[in-house]
Amino acid sequence: MKAHLITYGCQMNEYDTHLVESQLVSFGAAIVDSADEADFILINTCAVRGKPVEKVRSLLGNLRKVKAQRPLVVGMMGCLAQLDEGQQMARKFGVDVLLGPGSLLDIGRALESNERFWGLAFKDDLHDHIPPPPTGKLQAHLTIMRGCDHHCTYCIVPTTRGPQVSRHPDDILRELDTLLTAGVQEVTLLGQNVNAYGVDQGAKLGGYPSFANLLRLVGRSGVRRVKFTTSHPMNFTEDVAAAMADTPAICEYVHLPVQSGSNRVLRRMAREYTREQYLAHIAAIRQHLPHAVLATDIIVGFPGETEEDFQETLSLYDEVGYDSAYMFAYSARPGTPSYKHFDDLPREVKTERLGRLIARQKDWSARLNARKVGTVQEVLLRGDAHDPSFLEGHTRGNHPTVVPKAIGANQPGVYRVRISHATPHMMYGHLIDAEGRDLPELPTLHPEAAALSTPLTMA
Ligand code: 5AD
Ligand code: SF4
């Protein structure tokens, strides 16, 4: 069997795609890069906003036409598969395999079945399942929990991914071990709300550490860099900031979604914190980590958001000064409380506010990135940039960074880079040695020059 997988959505979905892909390989499938070659096409879907849902709809429409011409099995997994909306689409477009986020390990049974197979249960077999590590990659994701116990009124995730279940720390550390053995240098711990890690297990025997202590455990395992995403401010504790400060491997990057700067909107979103409480978390983070790089998620145009509410989001922006932000116009999702109870704002209002917010963020990113010019950053360069005489990657603070290849440093690795130039979305620099001297740039990308160089590991 030749399988081709397509992924929409977040890093959790990327992890899940890898998990299912490795299952397919263990059943003897070959993974192919082109859909044209495949006899099984599996789409990992996202349901958080209308756009990714519509993309899947049009893809399924095209695949139905392909199915009329040649033998092809079409599968749909992930968040949309769990929803009525996705199941209706599956029926309409003749999808053969449907796997919700809690039934991914049913892929084997699905392939054995000669009929349409739908797996929609929230099973617990995923938690102690250790997927093989990705090959030849310096970065990897590691899921530490699934689901979410919050009920933000705009969000479909608690419905699609179910209640929160934390993985046992032994399973997390076993998986981490396989990643380290495979040469992974940066691990991102994943969960819908990693700060609440262990909370669902309560007093269960077996002992779940707090998230802060899990961070310390992972950070002291020998892994070079640790990141985590994402955090709900409600569950943020100062000990997480302390763990980041006392464990050098943990990168000083904090993604703390605020969603809105207005208390009135936060209340209608059921976010369970106020602007003031959020700002107190930011202050605690800054106190422990003066160089913290901050990122957030924002929804503009939530139902009932007034211009005054939006101004409060802008003023919170200026109070915090985010290095980067994921900004979205509110998208009414069937099945969420806000869809049922509140009226959507006109599209033009949402688009106009989103435009103003993006412009404000661009100013902040430009200003904060410019301050990095002249500094030395530890950059994980994962591979060739668009121009193959450059390498691309990101800093500990997740800034995308590009450098020209240098003699002795033209392979993926973790390097020291002096930043020489910055735009709002990209930093540029030069590779330097341990003494801070520029490494000589590669004159050309001649194969003989490449052969002379070896990966450089920084002290
Ligand atoms: N509309 C727009 N954005 C949303 N998000 C979640 N639900 C919605 C929605 N209905 C955003 C939030 C969340 C991110 C993953 O997606 O900002 O943090
Ligand atoms: Fe949605 Fe809130 Fe859970 Fe995040 S924490 S997934 S926004 S319900």
Coordinates of C-alpha atoms and ligand atoms in Angstrom, one line a residue:
M1 CA 0.0 0.0 0.0
K2 CA 1.2 3.5 -0.8
A3 CA -0.1 6.1 1.7
H4 CA -0.1 9.8 1.5
L5 CA -1.0 11.9 4.6
I6 CA -2.1 15.6 4.6
T7 CA -2.1 17.6 7.8
Y8 CA -4.1 20.7 8.7
G9 CA -4.0 22.5 12.0
C10 CA -1.8 22.6 15.0
Q11 CA 1.3 20.9 16.3
M12 CA -0.8 18.3 18.1
N13 CA -2.0 17.3 14.6
E14 CA 1.5 17.1 13.3
Y15 CA 2.4 14.7 16.2
D16 CA -0.7 12.6 15.5
T17 CA 0.0 12.4 11.8
H18 CA 3.5 11.1 12.6
L19 CA 2.0 8.6 15.0
V20 CA -0.5 7.2 12.4
E21 CA 2.1 7.3 9.7
S22 CA 4.5 5.2 11.8
Q23 CA 1.6 2.7 12.4
L24 CA 1.0 2.5 8.6
V25 CA 4.7 1.8 8.1
S26 CA 4.6 -0.9 10.7
F27 CA 1.8 -2.6 8.7
G28 CA 4.0 -2.5 5.6
A29 CA 2.8 0.7 3.9
A30 CA 5.1 3.0 2.0
I31 CA 4.6 6.7 2.7
V32 CA 4.7 8.7 -0.6
D33 CA 5.0 12.4 -1.1
S34 CA 2.6 12.7 -3.9
A35 CA -1.2 12.1 -3.8
D36 CA -1.1 10.9 -7.4
E37 CA 1.0 7.9 -6.5
A38 CA -1.1 7.0 -3.4
D39 CA -3.7 4.3 -3.1
F40 CA -4.6 5.6 0.4
I41 CA -5.0 9.3 1.2
L42 CA -5.5 10.2 4.8
I43 CA -6.3 13.8 5.8
N44 CA -5.7 15.0 9.4
T45 CA -8.2 17.7 9.9
C46 CA -8.7 20.8 12.0
A47 CA -12.1 22.2 13.1
V48 CA -11.1 25.2 15.2
R49 CA -12.1 27.8 12.5
G50 CA -14.2 27.7 9.4
K51 CA -11.3 28.0 6.9
P52 CA -9.6 24.7 7.6
V53 CA -13.0 23.0 7.5
E54 CA -13.7 24.4 4.0
K55 CA -10.3 23.4 2.8
V56 CA -11.1 19.8 3.7
R57 CA -14.5 20.0 2.1
S58 CA -13.0 21.1 -1.2
L59 CA -10.2 18.5 -1.0
L60 CA -12.8 15.7 -0.3
G61 CA -14.8 17.0 -3.3
N62 CA -11.7 16.6 -5.6
L63 CA -10.9 13.2 -4.1
R64 CA -14.4 11.9 -4.9
K65 CA -13.7 12.6 -8.5
V66 CA -10.4 10.8 -8.4
K67 CA -12.1 7.8 -6.7
A68 CA -14.4 7.6 -9.7
Q69 CA -11.4 7.1 -12.0
R70 CA -9.1 4.8 -10.1
P71 CA -9.1 2.6 -6.9
L72 CA -8.4 4.9 -4.0
V73 CA -9.1 4.7 -0.2
V74 CA -9.8 8.0 1.4
G75 CA -9.5 8.6 5.1
M76 CA -10.2 11.5 7.4
M77 CA -8.8 11.7 10.9
G78 CA -8.5 14.4 13.7
C79 CA -10.8 17.0 15.0
L80 CA -13.3 17.4 12.2
A81 CA -13.8 13.7 12.0
Q82 CA -15.2 13.8 15.5
L83 CA -17.9 16.3 14.7
D84 CA -21.3 15.8 13.0
E85 CA -20.2 18.4 10.5
G86 CA -17.2 16.1 9.5
Q87 CA -19.3 13.0 9.5
Q88 CA -21.9 14.5 7.2
M89 CA -19.1 15.5 4.8
A90 CA -17.6 11.9 5.1
R91 CA -21.0 10.5 4.0
K92 CA -21.5 13.0 1.2
F93 CA -18.0 12.4 -0.3
G94 CA -17.8 8.7 0.3
V95 CA -14.9 8.7 2.8
D96 CA -13.9 5.1 3.7
V97 CA -12.1 5.6 7.0
L98 CA -12.9 8.0 9.7
L99 CA -10.8 8.2 12.9
G100 CA -11.4 10.7 15.7
P101 CA -8.5 12.1 17.8
G102 CA -9.1 9.4 20.5
S103 CA -9.2 6.4 18.1
L104 CA -6.0 6.8 16.1
L105 CA -4.7 3.4 16.9
D106 CA -7.8 1.9 15.2
I107 CA -6.0 2.5 11.9
G108 CA -4.9 -1.1 11.8
R109 CA -8.5 -2.4 12.2
A110 CA -9.7 0.2 9.7
L111 CA -7.3 -1.1 7.0
E112 CA -8.3 -4.7 7.7
S113 CA -12.0 -3.9 7.3
N114 CA -13.5 -4.3 3.9
E115 CA -16.2 -1.9 4.7
R116 CA -16.4 1.7 5.7
F117 CA -14.7 2.1 9.1
W118 CA -15.6 4.8 11.6
G119 CA -13.7 5.0 14.9
L120 CA -14.9 7.8 17.2
A121 CA -14.3 6.6 20.8
F122 CA -12.0 8.3 23.2
K123 CA -9.7 5.3 24.0
D124 CA -6.8 5.2 26.4
D125 CA -4.5 3.1 24.3
L126 CA -2.7 6.2 23.0
H127 CA -1.2 7.3 26.3
D128 CA 1.3 4.5 26.7
H129 CA 1.9 4.1 23.0
I130 CA 5.4 5.2 22.1
P131 CA 5.7 6.1 18.4
P132 CA 9.1 5.6 16.8
P133 CA 11.2 8.8 16.7
P134 CA 11.3 10.8 13.5
T135 CA 14.3 10.0 11.5
G136 CA 17.1 12.6 10.7
K137 CA 15.3 15.4 12.5
L138 CA 16.8 17.7 15.2
Q139 CA 13.4 18.8 16.5
A140 CA 10.5 16.6 17.7
H141 CA 7.1 17.0 19.4
L142 CA 6.2 15.0 22.5
T143 CA 2.5 14.9 23.6
I144 CA 2.2 15.0 27.4
M145 CA -1.6 15.2 27.6
R146 CA -4.7 15.0 25.4
G147 CA -8.0 16.9 25.5
C148 CA -9.0 20.0 27.5
D149 CA -11.1 20.6 30.6
H150 CA -11.8 24.2 29.9
H151 CA -14.9 25.4 28.2
C152 CA -14.0 28.6 26.4
T153 CA -17.3 29.6 24.7
Y154 CA -15.7 29.9 21.2
C155 CA -13.8 26.7 21.2
I156 CA -14.7 23.4 19.6
V157 CA -11.6 21.6 21.0
P158 CA -13.2 20.2 24.2
T159 CA -15.8 18.5 22.0
T160 CA -13.3 17.2 19.4
R161 CA -10.6 16.1 21.7
G162 CA -12.6 15.3 24.8
P163 CA -11.7 15.8 28.5
Q164 CA -8.1 16.2 29.6
V165 CA -6.0 13.1 30.2
S166 CA -2.4 13.4 31.2
R167 CA 0.1 10.8 30.1
H168 CA 2.0 9.0 32.8
P169 CA 5.5 10.6 33.4
D170 CA 7.1 7.2 32.8
D171 CA 5.6 7.0 29.3
I172 CA 6.7 10.6 28.6
L173 CA 10.3 9.9 29.7
R174 CA 10.4 6.7 27.7
E175 CA 9.4 8.5 24.6
L176 CA 11.9 11.3 25.4
D177 CA 14.6 8.6 25.6
T178 CA 13.8 7.3 22.1
L179 CA 14.0 10.9 20.8
L180 CA 17.4 11.6 22.4
T181 CA 18.8 8.3 21.1
A182 CA 17.7 9.4 17.6
G183 CA 19.7 12.6 17.9
V184 CA 16.9 15.0 18.6
Q185 CA 18.1 18.3 20.1
E186 CA 14.9 20.2 20.7
V187 CA 11.7 18.7 22.1
T188 CA 8.4 20.6 22.3
L189 CA 6.1 19.3 25.0
L190 CA 2.5 19.4 23.6
G191 CA -0.9 19.7 25.1
Q192 CA -4.0 21.8 24.8
N193 CA -3.1 23.2 28.2
V194 CA 0.2 21.9 29.5
N195 CA 0.1 23.9 32.7
A196 CA -2.8 21.7 33.9
Y197 CA -0.6 18.6 33.4
G198 CA -1.5 16.0 36.1
V199 CA -4.4 17.8 37.4
D200 CA -6.9 15.3 35.9
Q201 CA -5.1 12.5 37.6
G202 CA -5.6 14.0 41.0
A203 CA -4.6 11.7 43.8
K204 CA -4.2 8.7 41.6
L205 CA -1.5 6.2 42.6
G206 CA 1.7 6.4 40.5
G207 CA 2.5 10.0 41.3
Y208 CA 2.1 12.6 38.6
P209 CA 4.5 15.6 39.0
S210 CA 3.2 19.2 38.6
F211 CA 3.9 20.7 35.2
A212 CA 6.8 22.7 36.6
N213 CA 8.4 19.5 38.0
L214 CA 7.8 17.7 34.8
L215 CA 9.6 20.5 33.0
R216 CA 12.5 20.1 35.4
L217 CA 12.6 16.3 34.8
V218 CA 12.6 16.7 31.1
G219 CA 15.0 19.6 31.2
R220 CA 17.6 17.5 33.1
S221 CA 17.3 14.5 30.9
G222 CA 20.2 15.6 28.6
V223 CA 18.0 17.1 25.9
R224 CA 19.5 20.3 24.6
R225 CA 16.4 22.5 24.3
V226 CA 12.9 22.1 25.7
K227 CA 9.9 24.2 24.6
F228 CA 6.2 23.7 25.4
T229 CA 2.9 24.7 24.1
T230 CA 0.3 25.8 24.9
S231 CA -0.7 27.3 28.3
H232 CA -4.0 28.5 29.7
P233 CA -3.4 31.6 31.9
M234 CA -5.9 30.2 34.4
N235 CA -3.5 27.2 35.2
F236 CA -0.3 29.2 35.0
T237 CA 1.7 29.0 38.2
E238 CA 4.8 31.0 39.2
D239 CA 6.6 27.7 39.7
V240 CA 6.6 27.2 35.9
A241 CA 8.5 30.5 35.5
A242 CA 10.8 29.4 38.3
A243 CA 11.4 26.0 36.6
M244 CA 12.2 27.8 33.4
A245 CA 14.7 30.0 35.2
D246 CA 16.4 27.1 37.1
T247 CA 16.6 24.6 34.3
P248 CA 19.0 25.9 31.5
A249 CA 17.7 23.5 28.8
I250 CA 14.2 25.1 29.0
C251 CA 14.0 27.8 26.4
E252 CA 12.9 31.3 27.6
Y253 CA 9.9 31.2 25.2
V254 CA 6.4 31.5 26.7
H255 CA 3.3 31.2 24.6
L256 CA 0.5 32.4 26.9
P257 CA -2.7 33.0 24.9
V258 CA -4.7 36.0 26.2
Q259 CA -7.5 36.0 23.5
S260 CA -8.7 39.5 24.5
G261 CA -7.6 42.5 26.6
S262 CA -11.1 43.3 27.7
N263 CA -12.5 41.9 30.9
R264 CA -16.0 42.0 29.5
V265 CA -15.0 39.9 26.5
L266 CA -12.9 37.6 28.6
R267 CA -16.0 36.9 30.7
R268 CA -18.2 36.2 27.7
M269 CA -15.4 33.9 26.4
A270 CA -15.5 32.1 29.8
R271 CA -11.7 32.4 30.0
E272 CA -11.7 32.3 33.9
Y273 CA -9.2 35.1 34.4
T274 CA -9.1 38.9 34.2
R275 CA -6.8 41.2 32.3
E276 CA -5.2 42.1 35.6
Q277 CA -4.6 38.5 36.6
Y278 CA -3.1 37.9 33.2
L279 CA -0.7 40.8 33.5
A280 CA 0.3 39.6 37.0
H281 CA 1.4 36.3 35.3
I282 CA 3.4 38.3 32.7
A283 CA 5.1 40.3 35.5
A284 CA 6.0 37.0 37.3
I285 CA 7.5 35.6 34.1
R286 CA 9.5 38.8 33.6
Q287 CA 10.8 38.7 37.1
H288 CA 12.1 35.1 36.8
L289 CA 13.1 35.5 33.2
P290 CA 14.0 39.1 32.3
H291 CA 14.8 38.0 28.7
A292 CA 11.6 36.0 28.2
V293 CA 10.3 35.9 24.6
L294 CA 6.5 36.3 24.8
A295 CA 3.9 35.1 22.3
T296 CA 0.1 35.0 22.5
D297 CA -3.1 34.1 20.6
I298 CA -5.8 36.7 20.1
I299 CA -9.3 36.4 18.7
V300 CA -10.7 39.7 17.4
G301 CA -14.4 40.4 16.8
F302 CA -15.8 38.0 19.4
P303 CA -19.6 38.4 19.4
G304 CA -20.4 41.7 21.2
E305 CA -16.9 43.1 21.1
T306 CA -17.2 46.9 20.9
E307 CA -14.5 49.3 19.6
E308 CA -13.8 50.1 23.3
D309 CA -13.2 46.4 24.0
F310 CA -10.9 46.2 21.0
Q311 CA -9.0 49.3 22.2
E312 CA -8.4 47.3 25.4
T313 CA -6.8 44.5 23.4
L314 CA -4.6 47.1 21.7
S315 CA -3.6 48.7 25.0
L316 CA -2.8 45.2 26.6
Y317 CA -0.6 44.6 23.5
D318 CA 1.3 47.8 24.3
E319 CA 1.5 46.9 28.0
V320 CA 3.0 43.5 27.3
G321 CA 5.0 43.9 24.1
Y322 CA 4.7 40.5 22.5
D323 CA 7.5 39.3 20.3
S324 CA 4.9 37.4 18.2
A325 CA 1.3 36.6 18.1
Y326 CA -1.2 34.3 16.4
M327 CA -4.1 36.6 15.5
F328 CA -7.5 35.3 14.3
A329 CA -10.9 36.8 13.4
Y330 CA -13.6 35.1 15.4
S331 CA -15.1 32.2 13.5
A332 CA -18.5 30.9 14.7
R333 CA -18.2 27.1 15.1
P334 CA -21.4 25.0 15.2
G335 CA -21.5 23.1 18.5
T336 CA -19.8 25.9 20.6
P337 CA -21.7 27.9 23.2
S338 CA -20.9 31.2 21.6
Y339 CA -22.4 29.9 18.3
K340 CA -25.6 29.1 20.0
H341 CA -26.0 32.1 22.2
F342 CA -24.3 35.1 20.5
D343 CA -24.7 36.9 17.2
D344 CA -21.6 37.1 15.0
L345 CA -20.3 40.6 14.2
P346 CA -20.2 41.7 10.5
R347 CA -17.3 40.2 8.7
E348 CA -16.0 43.7 7.7
V349 CA -15.7 44.8 11.3
K350 CA -13.7 41.7 12.2
T351 CA -11.4 42.0 9.2
E352 CA -10.8 45.7 9.9
R353 CA -9.9 45.1 13.5
L354 CA -7.7 42.2 12.6
G355 CA -5.8 44.4 10.2
R356 CA -5.2 47.0 12.8
L357 CA -4.0 44.4 15.3
I358 CA -1.7 42.8 12.8
A359 CA -0.2 46.2 12.0
R360 CA 0.3 46.8 15.8
Q361 CA 2.0 43.4 16.2
K362 CA 4.3 44.1 13.2
D363 CA 5.5 47.3 14.9
W364 CA 6.2 45.4 18.1
S365 CA 8.0 42.5 16.3
A366 CA 10.1 45.0 14.3
R367 CA 11.0 46.9 17.5
L368 CA 11.8 43.9 19.6
N369 CA 13.6 42.0 16.8
A370 CA 15.8 45.1 16.1
R371 CA 17.0 45.0 19.7
K372 CA 18.4 41.6 19.0
V373 CA 20.8 43.0 16.3
G374 CA 24.4 42.5 17.6
T375 CA 23.4 39.8 20.1
V376 CA 24.6 36.2 19.9
Q377 CA 21.8 33.7 19.7
E378 CA 21.8 29.9 19.9
V379 CA 20.1 28.8 16.7
L380 CA 18.8 25.4 15.8
L381 CA 19.4 25.3 12.0
R382 CA 17.2 22.5 10.7
G383 CA 18.2 22.6 7.1
D384 CA 18.7 24.5 3.9
A385 CA 16.8 27.7 3.4
H386 CA 15.0 28.5 0.1
D387 CA 18.4 29.6 -1.2
P388 CA 20.6 26.5 -0.5
S389 CA 23.7 28.6 0.3
F390 CA 21.8 29.5 3.5
L391 CA 20.6 27.5 6.5
E392 CA 17.3 28.2 8.3
G393 CA 16.0 27.6 11.7
H394 CA 15.0 29.3 14.9
T395 CA 16.4 30.7 18.1
R396 CA 15.6 29.6 21.7
G397 CA 12.9 32.3 21.5
N398 CA 11.4 30.8 18.3
H399 CA 12.6 33.7 16.0
P400 CA 12.9 32.4 12.5
T401 CA 16.5 32.9 11.5
V402 CA 18.5 32.6 8.3
V403 CA 22.4 32.4 8.0
P404 CA 24.8 31.9 5.2
K405 CA 26.5 28.5 5.4
A406 CA 30.1 28.7 6.7
I407 CA 33.1 26.6 6.3
G408 CA 32.9 23.9 9.0
A409 CA 29.2 24.7 9.5
N410 CA 27.0 23.8 6.5
Q411 CA 24.9 21.0 8.0
P412 CA 21.9 21.1 10.3
G413 CA 22.8 21.6 13.9
V414 CA 22.7 23.9 16.9
Y415 CA 25.0 26.9 16.3
R416 CA 26.0 30.3 17.7
V417 CA 24.9 33.1 15.5
R418 CA 25.5 36.8 15.7
I419 CA 22.4 38.6 14.5
S420 CA 23.2 41.3 12.0
H421 CA 19.8 42.3 10.6
A422 CA 16.2 41.9 11.6
T423 CA 12.8 42.4 10.0
P424 CA 9.5 41.9 11.8
H425 CA 9.3 38.2 10.7
M426 CA 12.9 37.1 10.3
M427 CA 16.4 37.5 11.7
Y428 CA 19.6 37.3 9.7
G429 CA 23.1 36.6 11.1
H430 CA 26.5 35.0 10.8
L431 CA 27.8 31.8 12.2
I432 CA 30.5 32.4 14.8
D433 CA 32.9 30.2 16.7
A434 CA 33.2 29.7 20.5
E435 CA 35.4 32.8 20.7
G436 CA 32.8 34.9 18.9
R437 CA 34.8 35.2 15.6
D438 CA 32.8 35.0 12.3
L439 CA 33.3 31.6 10.6
P440 CA 34.3 32.1 7.0
E441 CA 31.4 31.9 4.7
L442 CA 31.3 29.1 2.0
P443 CA 32.3 30.7 -1.3
T444 CA 30.0 28.5 -3.3
L445 CA 27.9 25.5 -2.6
H446 CA 30.5 23.3 -4.4
P447 CA 30.2 19.6 -3.3
E448 CA 33.9 19.5 -2.5
A449 CA 33.5 22.4 -0.1
A450 CA 30.5 20.7 1.5
A451 CA 32.6 17.5 2.0
L452 CA 35.2 19.5 3.9
S453 CA 32.8 20.6 6.6
T454 CA 31.5 18.8 9.6
P455 CA 28.6 19.6 11.9
L456 CA 29.7 22.0 14.6
T457 CA 28.4 21.5 18.1
M458 CA 28.5 24.4 20.4
A459 CA 29.9 24.1 23.9
Ligands
5AD1 N1 -12.5 31.5 16.1 C1 -11.3 32.1 15.9 N2 -10.2 31.6 16.6 C2 -10.3 30.6 17.4 N3 -9.4 29.9 18.2 C3 -10.1 28.9 18.8 N4 -11.4 28.9 18.5 C4 -11.6 29.9 17.6 C5 -12.7 30.4 16.9 N5 -13.9 29.9 17.1 C6 -8.0 30.4 18.3 C7 -7.7 30.7 19.7 C8 -6.8 29.5 20.1 C9 -6.2 29.1 18.8 C10 -5.6 27.8 18.8 O1 -7.2 29.3 17.9 O2 -6.9 31.9 19.7 O3 -5.9 29.9 21.1
SF4_2 FE1 -10.1 25.9 23.6 FE2 -9.8 27.0 25.9 FE3 -9.2 24.5 25.7 FE4 -7.6 26.3 24.6 S1 -7.9 26.0 26.7 S2 -8.4 24.4 23.6 S3 -9.0 27.8 24.0 S4 -11.2 25.4 25.5

